[in-house]
C-alpha cells in the first residue's frame, strides 16, 4: 500500500522567513496531493492541493511543488506570519486505485516566532 | 462547507464500556470517513463509506465498527473500549466529483480510563 513520509516533524521559523515541508510517497500511480492545516484545537482544513498533471501551484503566500519522477511534493510558505503556526499534513491519493482514499503524512508542527 | 457535526465532543469512559460516536453532514455527500488522530501519528483511517450500502475497513479498523444509517449519518462504535483507544476522532465528508476535499467535523475527544 501507499506510504507517505513527511519531514520535518517540527519546524520553527522567525516571522517573515520562509518554511518548507516535504513529503515523499511510494505509489507512482498516486495523482492527487493536498495539504491540510490544523490550528490548535481545530479541525484540519484544506489549504492547497495539486494534481499529477501540474508541477506547481500557488495561492498567495503558499505554494506546492510536485516532482512525480522523484515521488515527492513540498509545501512552501513565504513571509510567514504568527497565524501560520499550526500542524500541517500532506496527503496522497490514487483516484484510479482500488480504494482511492487519502493517506496522510504524520504532520509537521510549524511555529512562527514573532 | 459540508457542515459536518460530531457528537459527543468530549467523552470519558471506562475500559470495557461500549461507546458510540455520531457524525452527520448536511450537504448530501456520498462519501464519509472516520479518522483517528494521535500525537505524532497523523490522521489514520478507521472506516469509510462511499454510499449507504458500502462500508470499508481502513488501516486501523480492529476494535471498531461503523454504521451508515443514512446518507447523512455515519456512526463509529467501540464495542469494548480499551485505554489505547484514547484519541481524537474525526469524521469527514467528501464533496465528490473528484475535487478531493475532505470536510472534517470538529472532532470527538475520547478518553478511556
XYZ file of N, CA and C in Angstrom:
681
model
N 0.814 -1.202 0.000
C 0.000 0.000 0.000
C 0.848 1.252 0.000
N 0.180 2.374 -0.136
C 0.867 3.657 -0.178
C 1.524 3.969 1.161
N 2.707 4.577 1.102
C 3.421 5.021 2.293
C 3.798 6.482 2.099
N 3.435 7.317 3.057
C 3.719 8.746 2.957
C 4.631 9.156 4.116
N 5.760 9.727 3.758
C 6.708 10.217 4.750
C 6.733 11.740 4.712
N 6.648 12.365 5.865
C 6.610 13.825 5.940
C 7.733 14.312 6.837
N 8.443 15.369 6.358
C 9.566 15.927 7.115
C 9.606 17.445 6.953
N 10.031 18.178 7.995
C 10.377 17.664 9.321
C 9.115 17.468 10.159
N 9.258 16.900 11.328
C 8.110 16.744 12.211
C 7.812 18.038 12.968
N 8.846 18.831 13.208
C 8.667 20.153 13.803
C 9.542 21.137 13.046
N 9.061 22.380 12.978
C 9.772 23.421 12.247
C 9.504 24.748 12.947
N 10.573 25.441 13.283
C 10.436 26.737 13.920
C 11.134 27.784 13.059
N 10.416 28.856 12.733
C 10.972 29.917 11.899
C 10.647 31.261 12.518
N 11.406 32.264 12.103
C 11.115 33.626 12.516
C 10.077 34.211 11.569
N 9.251 35.053 12.124
C 8.248 35.741 11.304
C 8.924 36.412 10.112
N 8.343 36.215 8.945
C 8.894 36.789 7.735
C 9.763 35.830 6.942
N 10.263 34.798 7.609
C 11.064 33.801 6.913
C 10.155 32.863 6.127
N 10.785 32.020 5.300
C 10.049 31.004 4.549
C 10.092 29.673 5.283
N 9.105 28.846 5.026
C 9.040 27.499 5.596
C 8.764 26.514 4.473
N 9.441 25.383 4.536
C 9.260 24.340 3.530
C 9.051 23.008 4.225
N 8.020 22.312 3.820
C 7.702 20.983 4.355
C 7.648 20.032 3.166
N 8.270 18.873 3.336
C 8.401 17.945 2.222
C 7.738 16.607 2.537
N 7.117 16.023 1.519
C 6.540 14.683 1.657
C 6.991 13.805 0.505
N 7.259 12.559 0.817
C 7.556 11.573 -0.207
C 6.504 10.475 -0.147
N 6.272 9.852 -1.293
C 5.266 8.797 -1.352
C 5.809 7.637 -2.149
N 5.136 6.506 -2.043
C 5.692 5.287 -2.642
C 4.965 4.825 -3.905
N 3.681 5.128 -4.032
C 2.894 4.615 -5.147
C 2.958 5.584 -6.334
N 3.611 5.176 -7.377
C 3.781 6.059 -8.535
C 2.457 6.365 -9.238
N 1.411 5.605 -8.935
C 0.097 5.859 -9.540
C -0.683 6.947 -8.803
N -0.189 7.409 -7.666
C -0.879 8.468 -6.930
C -0.958 9.721 -7.770
N -2.102 10.412 -7.722
C -2.309 11.515 -8.642
C -2.976 12.742 -8.027
N -3.128 12.746 -6.710
C -3.740 13.905 -6.061
C -3.012 14.143 -4.748
N -2.593 15.408 -4.510
C -1.697 15.708 -3.389
C -2.159 16.979 -2.679
N -2.978 16.837 -1.653
C -3.449 18.011 -0.903
C -2.630 18.271 0.353
N -2.749 19.492 0.832
C -2.174 19.862 2.129
C -3.288 20.398 3.021
N -3.290 19.921 4.267
C -4.263 20.360 5.246
C -3.560 21.072 6.394
N -4.230 22.081 6.916
C -3.704 22.851 8.050
C -4.631 22.624 9.230
N -4.039 22.346 10.381
C -4.827 22.163 11.587
C -4.309 23.103 12.667
N -5.066 24.126 12.944
C -4.725 25.032 14.030
C -5.043 24.363 15.363
N -4.430 24.854 16.405
C -4.556 24.240 17.724
C -6.019 24.140 18.148
N -6.456 22.927 18.439
C -7.815 22.707 18.894
C -8.881 22.766 17.812
N -8.454 22.853 16.559
C -9.411 22.973 15.453
C -9.378 21.741 14.547
N -10.245 21.726 13.589
C -10.290 20.633 12.629
C -9.310 20.871 11.493
N -8.814 19.840 10.835
C -7.982 20.039 9.638
C -8.808 20.668 8.520
N -8.144 21.568 7.779
C -8.806 22.204 6.644
C -7.856 22.244 5.464
N -8.407 22.012 4.296
C -7.615 22.039 3.069
C -7.125 23.452 2.790
N -5.817 23.570 2.504
C -5.284 24.893 2.161
C -4.828 24.973 0.706
N -4.384 23.893 0.153
C -3.953 23.882 -1.240
C -3.811 22.435 -1.689
N -3.983 22.206 -2.961
C -3.795 20.856 -3.485
C -3.232 20.931 -4.906
N -2.708 19.824 -5.361
C -2.133 19.771 -6.704
C -2.405 18.395 -7.289
N -2.577 18.363 -8.581
C -2.803 17.092 -9.257
C -1.597 16.751 -10.099
N -1.538 15.509 -10.519
C -0.302 14.997 -11.105
C 0.030 15.608 -12.451
N -0.893 16.305 -13.077
C -0.596 16.911 -14.377
C -0.053 18.337 -14.237
N 0.199 18.748 -12.992
C 0.689 20.097 -12.723
C 1.950 19.994 -11.875
N 2.947 20.842 -12.153
C 4.185 20.789 -11.393
C 4.232 21.749 -10.220
N 3.441 22.826 -10.301
C 3.475 23.815 -9.238
C 2.147 24.549 -9.198
N 1.759 24.937 -7.999
C 0.532 25.706 -7.835
C 0.733 26.699 -6.713
N 0.268 27.921 -6.925
C 0.449 28.972 -5.907
C -0.890 29.570 -5.512
N -0.951 29.988 -4.256
C -2.116 30.707 -3.760
C -1.610 31.696 -2.727
N -1.383 32.898 -3.167
C -0.864 33.969 -2.315
C 0.485 33.556 -1.721
N 0.575 33.392 -0.411
C 1.875 33.086 0.206
C 2.197 31.594 0.255
N 1.317 30.766 -0.187
C 1.594 29.334 -0.154
C 1.704 28.778 -1.567
N 2.530 27.768 -1.697
C 2.718 27.110 -2.988
C 3.019 25.649 -2.732
N 2.687 24.837 -3.687
C 3.023 23.421 -3.621
C 3.729 23.048 -4.917
N 4.805 22.280 -4.797
C 5.532 21.785 -5.959
C 5.496 20.272 -5.950
N 5.465 19.695 -7.111
C 5.374 18.246 -7.255
C 6.443 17.749 -8.203
N 7.164 16.737 -7.774
C 8.129 16.061 -8.624
C 7.707 14.605 -8.720
N 7.007 14.255 -9.807
C 6.461 12.905 -9.924
C 7.546 11.867 -10.141
N 8.606 12.264 -10.804
C 9.692 11.319 -11.047
C 10.321 10.870 -9.731
N 10.568 11.842 -8.867
C 11.189 11.537 -7.581
C 10.158 11.148 -6.526
N 8.889 11.292 -6.827
C 7.797 10.979 -5.911
C 7.899 11.776 -4.625
N 8.000 13.090 -4.801
C 7.914 13.944 -3.631
C 7.232 15.251 -3.997
N 6.640 15.871 -2.988
C 5.988 17.162 -3.171
C 6.208 17.984 -1.907
N 6.182 19.280 -2.067
C 6.546 20.165 -0.965
C 5.568 21.322 -0.835
N 5.412 21.767 0.394
C 4.633 22.965 0.706
C 5.603 24.084 1.041
N 5.401 25.224 0.393
C 6.254 26.378 0.628
C 5.379 27.510 1.161
N 5.780 28.057 2.285
C 5.083 29.216 2.839
C 6.093 30.356 2.903
N 5.782 31.442 2.228
C 6.674 32.601 2.246
C 6.133 33.664 3.195
N 7.041 34.541 3.620
C 6.674 35.657 4.510
C 5.781 35.163 5.655
N 6.269 34.186 6.387
C 5.465 33.565 7.423
C 4.981 34.573 8.463
N 3.803 34.290 8.979
C 3.166 35.134 9.997
C 2.782 34.256 11.179
N 2.608 34.829 12.341
C 2.259 34.021 13.523
C 1.029 33.148 13.297
N 0.080 33.618 12.511
C -1.133 32.830 12.261
C -0.889 31.616 11.370
N 0.320 31.506 10.830
C 0.677 30.301 10.086
C 1.055 29.161 11.032
N 1.235 29.461 12.292
C 1.562 28.430 13.284
C 0.418 27.414 13.360
N 0.758 26.147 13.120
C -0.256 25.090 13.057
C 0.458 23.780 12.755
N -0.321 22.720 12.716
C 0.192 21.448 12.219
C -0.266 21.294 10.776
N 0.665 20.958 9.905
C 0.375 20.784 8.503
C 0.506 19.310 8.124
N -0.488 18.819 7.408
C -0.489 17.428 6.959
C -0.475 17.377 5.440
N 0.420 16.599 4.888
C 0.312 16.283 3.472
C -0.535 15.027 3.331
N -1.021 14.792 2.149
C -1.798 13.593 1.886
C -1.637 13.192 0.428
N -1.917 11.944 0.165
C -1.739 11.391 -1.177
C -2.958 10.542 -1.523
N -3.312 10.574 -2.771
C -4.468 9.795 -3.196
C -4.272 9.286 -4.617
N -4.756 8.060 -4.841
C -4.772 7.500 -6.186
C -6.227 7.317 -6.582
N -6.729 8.211 -7.413
C -8.140 8.137 -7.791
C -8.450 6.913 -8.621
N -7.448 6.359 -9.246
C -7.704 5.178 -10.061
C -7.488 3.880 -9.327
N -7.066 3.984 -8.062
C -6.770 2.791 -7.285
C -8.030 2.111 -6.776
N -7.854 0.967 -6.160
C -8.994 0.192 -5.698
C -9.761 0.890 -4.590
N -9.099 1.749 -3.835
C -9.793 2.427 -2.750
C -9.884 3.922 -2.987
N -8.825 4.502 -3.460
C -8.853 5.931 -3.717
C -8.968 6.765 -2.477
N -8.482 6.244 -1.316
C -8.558 7.046 -0.101
C -7.355 7.955 0.037
N -7.535 8.996 0.865
C -6.420 9.856 1.220
C -5.566 9.165 2.274
N -4.278 9.123 2.044
C -3.322 8.639 3.037
C -2.544 9.848 3.518
N -2.563 10.089 4.825
C -1.952 11.276 5.382
C -0.541 11.007 5.883
N 0.298 12.034 5.792
C 1.567 12.017 6.497
C 1.325 12.260 7.975
N 2.412 12.169 8.760
C 2.258 12.265 10.203
C 2.211 13.691 10.721
N 2.408 14.645 9.863
C 2.240 16.029 10.261
C 3.536 16.747 10.597
N 3.511 18.065 10.389
C 4.624 18.947 10.747
C 4.068 20.075 11.595
N 4.619 20.229 12.782
C 4.194 21.334 13.641
C 5.062 22.535 13.334
N 4.457 23.551 12.763
C 5.157 24.780 12.393
C 4.908 25.846 13.457
N 5.992 26.406 13.958
C 5.900 27.505 14.917
C 6.557 28.726 14.282
N 5.821 29.816 14.219
C 6.342 31.054 13.678
C 6.524 32.022 14.840
N 7.770 32.393 15.084
C 8.083 33.251 16.233
C 8.071 34.716 15.811
N 7.332 35.525 16.545
C 7.252 36.951 16.180
C 8.566 37.678 16.485
N -18.997 24.632 2.546
C -18.670 23.839 3.713
C -19.674 22.700 3.839
N -19.169 21.475 4.146
C -20.046 20.321 4.226
C -20.790 20.271 5.529
N -20.495 21.164 6.469
C -21.203 21.247 7.731
C -21.296 19.871 8.388
N -20.181 19.383 8.844
C -20.084 18.079 9.468
C -20.122 18.258 10.981
N -21.034 17.560 11.621
C -21.245 17.693 13.056
C -20.981 16.376 13.758
N -20.205 16.437 14.819
C -19.892 15.237 15.599
C -20.412 15.377 17.028
N -20.926 14.268 17.552
C -21.311 14.208 18.961
C -20.912 12.868 19.546
N -20.472 12.843 20.808
C -20.183 13.995 21.652
C -18.849 14.630 21.290
N -18.583 15.805 21.760
C -17.299 16.453 21.525
C -16.236 15.935 22.485
N -16.644 15.573 23.652
C -15.740 15.009 24.655
C -16.453 13.892 25.398
N -15.691 12.814 25.661
C -16.281 11.702 26.392
C -15.200 11.005 27.189
N -15.511 10.753 28.445
C -14.629 9.955 29.293
C -15.380 8.694 29.659
N -14.756 7.563 29.462
C -15.423 6.312 29.761
C -14.439 5.339 30.413
N -14.950 4.181 30.754
C -14.107 3.186 31.412
C -13.849 1.995 30.492
N -12.778 1.325 30.764
C -12.437 0.125 29.991
C -13.600 -0.865 29.988
N -13.892 -1.388 28.785
C -14.948 -2.372 28.645
C -16.297 -1.810 28.264
N -16.470 -0.516 28.361
C -17.744 0.104 28.017
C -17.906 0.218 26.506
N -19.154 0.220 26.074
C -19.464 0.440 24.662
C -19.684 1.933 24.436
N -19.061 2.429 23.393
C -19.138 3.858 23.088
C -19.549 4.050 21.628
N -20.411 5.017 21.371
C -20.768 5.367 20.007
C -20.477 6.844 19.785
N -19.780 7.116 18.700
C -19.549 8.487 18.250
C -20.385 8.705 17.002
N -21.095 9.810 16.982
C -22.013 10.034 15.868
C -21.542 11.190 14.984
N -21.885 11.079 13.730
C -21.479 12.080 12.752
C -22.623 12.297 11.777
N -22.890 13.553 11.483
C -23.898 13.852 10.474
C -23.409 15.002 9.609
N -23.862 15.005 8.367
C -23.499 16.077 7.438
C -24.728 16.522 6.663
N -24.732 17.792 6.310
C -25.951 18.394 5.777
C -25.942 18.619 4.273
N -24.828 18.269 3.605
C -24.716 18.593 2.185
C -25.031 17.423 1.246
N -25.412 16.296 1.799
C -25.795 15.178 0.943
C -24.628 14.489 0.251
N -23.431 14.589 0.798
C -22.280 13.940 0.176
C -22.313 12.439 0.391
N -21.890 11.707 -0.621
C -21.942 10.255 -0.534
C -20.862 9.678 0.371
N -19.670 10.248 0.303
C -18.530 9.636 0.969
C -18.334 10.208 2.364
N -18.165 9.295 3.324
C -17.880 9.697 4.696
C -16.788 8.825 5.274
N -16.044 9.399 6.212
C -14.857 8.756 6.747
C -14.790 8.938 8.258
N -14.132 7.999 8.931
C -13.720 8.163 10.319
C -12.207 8.028 10.407
N -11.589 9.067 11.013
C -10.146 9.066 11.234
C -9.864 9.147 12.731
N -8.699 8.649 13.083
C -8.210 8.771 14.448
C -6.923 9.574 14.412
N -6.796 10.540 15.344
C -5.587 11.344 15.414
C -4.908 11.135 16.756
N -3.654 10.752 16.696
C -2.803 10.626 17.880
C -1.568 11.499 17.670
N -1.042 12.089 18.713
C 0.149 12.948 18.567
C 1.284 12.211 17.866
N 1.831 12.833 16.832
C 2.961 12.258 16.121
C 2.616 11.164 15.138
N 1.342 10.797 15.071
C 0.948 9.714 14.164
C 0.034 10.177 13.043
N -0.293 11.430 13.026
C -1.121 11.944 11.949
C -2.566 11.479 12.030
N -3.188 11.415 10.874
C -4.590 11.003 10.763
C -4.633 9.617 10.135
N -5.151 8.686 10.893
C -5.205 7.312 10.390
C -6.655 6.909 10.148
N -6.896 6.281 9.007
C -8.245 5.944 8.573
C -8.744 4.684 9.283
N -9.931 4.789 9.887
C -10.517 3.656 10.595
C -11.500 2.909 9.685
N -12.502 3.628 9.191
C -13.500 3.086 8.280
C -13.928 4.184 7.320
N -14.455 3.763 6.173
C -15.014 4.712 5.245
C -16.204 4.104 4.518
N -17.024 4.988 3.993
C -18.252 4.560 3.329
C -18.478 5.435 2.111
N -18.639 4.832 0.953
C -18.852 5.587 -0.275
C -20.329 5.769 -0.583
N -21.184 4.980 0.012
C -22.617 5.227 -0.010
C -23.248 4.372 1.082
N -24.546 4.442 1.218
C -25.228 3.805 2.343
C -24.969 2.297 2.388
N -24.833 1.690 1.238
C -24.658 0.231 1.198
C -23.200 -0.197 1.133
N -22.301 0.745 1.260
C -20.878 0.459 1.087
C -20.095 0.845 2.338
N -19.512 -0.141 3.007
C -18.700 0.083 4.200
C -17.369 -0.619 3.980
N -16.281 0.091 4.282
C -14.961 -0.481 4.053
C -14.047 -0.223 5.240
N -13.189 -1.187 5.513
C -12.208 -1.021 6.569
C -11.051 -0.146 6.092
N -10.544 0.643 7.028
C -9.341 1.409 6.775
C -8.136 0.693 7.348
N -7.093 1.462 7.624
C -5.846 0.842 8.063
C -5.860 0.393 9.508
N -6.776 0.915 10.354
C -6.768 0.555 11.776
C -8.179 0.238 12.261
N -8.872 -0.685 11.622
C -10.271 -0.959 11.935
C -10.479 -1.892 13.135
N -9.467 -2.605 13.549
C -9.641 -3.559 14.653
C -10.120 -2.847 15.920
N -11.180 -3.413 16.535
C -11.719 -2.836 17.755
C -12.804 -1.788 17.506
N -13.079 -1.517 16.234
C -14.085 -0.522 15.856
C -15.114 -1.145 14.922
N -16.302 -0.555 14.909
C -17.301 -0.887 13.903
C -18.022 0.398 13.523
N -18.698 0.369 12.393
C -19.412 1.562 11.936
C -20.780 1.184 11.430
N -21.616 2.206 11.324
C -22.950 2.045 10.761
C -23.269 3.279 9.940
N -23.723 3.054 8.710
C -24.161 4.168 7.861
C -25.687 4.106 7.834
N -26.285 4.832 8.755
C -27.734 4.732 8.944
C -28.508 5.415 7.821
N -27.882 6.404 7.234
C -28.491 7.173 6.158
C -27.347 7.877 5.439
N -27.657 8.488 4.329
C -26.599 9.178 3.595
C -25.912 10.219 4.471
N -26.673 10.837 5.345
C -26.135 11.930 6.141
C -25.495 11.491 7.448
N -25.628 10.224 7.833
C -25.196 9.804 9.160
C -24.262 8.612 9.107
N -23.176 8.744 9.865
C -22.140 7.703 9.878
C -21.613 7.611 11.297
N -21.883 6.490 11.968
C -21.528 6.347 13.376
C -20.374 5.383 13.564
N -19.552 5.688 14.535
C -18.413 4.841 14.894
C -18.655 4.265 16.277
N -18.476 2.955 16.415
C -18.680 2.308 17.712
C -17.418 1.604 18.190
N -17.203 1.697 19.482
C -16.176 0.907 20.144
C -16.936 -0.071 21.026
N -16.930 -1.335 20.665
C -17.750 -2.315 21.365
C -17.316 -2.527 22.807
N -16.009 -2.510 23.015
C -15.467 -2.692 24.363
C -14.204 -1.835 24.449
N -14.377 -0.623 24.903
C -13.286 0.345 24.852
C -12.092 -0.085 25.702
N -10.911 0.245 25.191
C -9.668 -0.017 25.915
C -8.846 1.269 25.956
N -7.932 1.387 26.928
C -7.206 2.657 27.084
C -6.450 3.117 25.834
N -5.926 2.201 25.014
C -5.177 2.689 23.852
C -6.077 3.175 22.720
N -7.376 3.202 22.969
C -8.290 3.860 22.044
C -8.556 5.305 22.453
N -7.870 5.733 23.484
C -7.907 7.148 23.856
C -7.283 7.957 22.729
N -8.042 8.875 22.155
C -7.572 9.622 20.986
C -8.597 10.688 20.626
N -8.232 11.467 19.604
C -9.151 12.431 18.999
C -9.669 11.814 17.714
N -10.978 11.737 17.581
C -11.599 11.102 16.426
C -12.265 12.158 15.548
N -11.977 12.056 14.267
C -12.573 12.982 13.305
C -13.426 12.226 12.289
N -14.584 12.769 12.043
C -15.411 12.341 10.931
C -15.188 13.321 9.792
N -15.294 12.847 8.563
C -15.137 13.730 7.413
C -16.110 13.323 6.319
N -16.504 14.300 5.534
C -17.350 14.063 4.367
C -16.648 14.640 3.152
N -16.905 14.019 2.024
C -16.195 14.418 0.810
C -17.156 15.023 -0.193
N -16.662 16.047 -0.876
C -17.504 16.771 -1.813
C -17.856 15.977 -3.059
N -17.050 15.014 -3.414
C -17.335 14.248 -4.615
C -16.832 14.939 -5.863
N -17.189 14.431 -7.032
C -16.766 14.969 -8.321
C -15.267 15.056 -8.433
N -14.580 14.180 -7.741
C -13.117 14.140 -7.778
C -12.443 15.445 -7.393
N -13.133 16.324 -6.662
C -12.453 17.510 -6.161
C -11.518 17.124 -5.030
N -11.862 16.066 -4.327
C -10.947 15.532 -3.341
C -10.975 16.163 -1.983
N -11.647 17.283 -1.779
C -11.573 17.957 -0.493
C -12.416 17.229 0.546
N -11.790 16.959 1.681
C -12.495 16.410 2.827
C -12.881 17.550 3.755
N -14.125 17.534 4.200
C -14.583 18.475 5.220
C -14.694 17.711 6.532
N -13.933 18.166 7.511
C -13.882 17.471 8.785
C -14.868 18.062 9.784
N -15.355 17.185 10.671
C -16.075 17.662 11.829
C -15.101 18.254 12.832
N -15.628 18.713 13.944
C -14.801 19.389 14.937
C -14.035 18.427 15.831
N -14.308 17.139 15.696
C -13.571 16.142 16.462
C -14.290 15.724 17.734
N -14.054 14.473 18.115
C -14.579 13.925 19.367
C -13.405 13.390 20.164
N -13.175 14.010 21.306
C -12.046 13.561 22.138
C -12.545 12.488 23.092
N -11.981 11.299 22.956
C -12.381 10.158 23.775
C -11.254 9.764 24.716
N -11.585 9.633 25.979
C -10.627 9.155 26.984
C -11.167 7.875 27.597
N -10.371 6.818 27.529
C -10.758 5.537 28.109
C -9.865 5.273 29.323
N -10.487 5.191 30.474
C -9.722 5.004 31.712
C -9.549 3.531 32.051
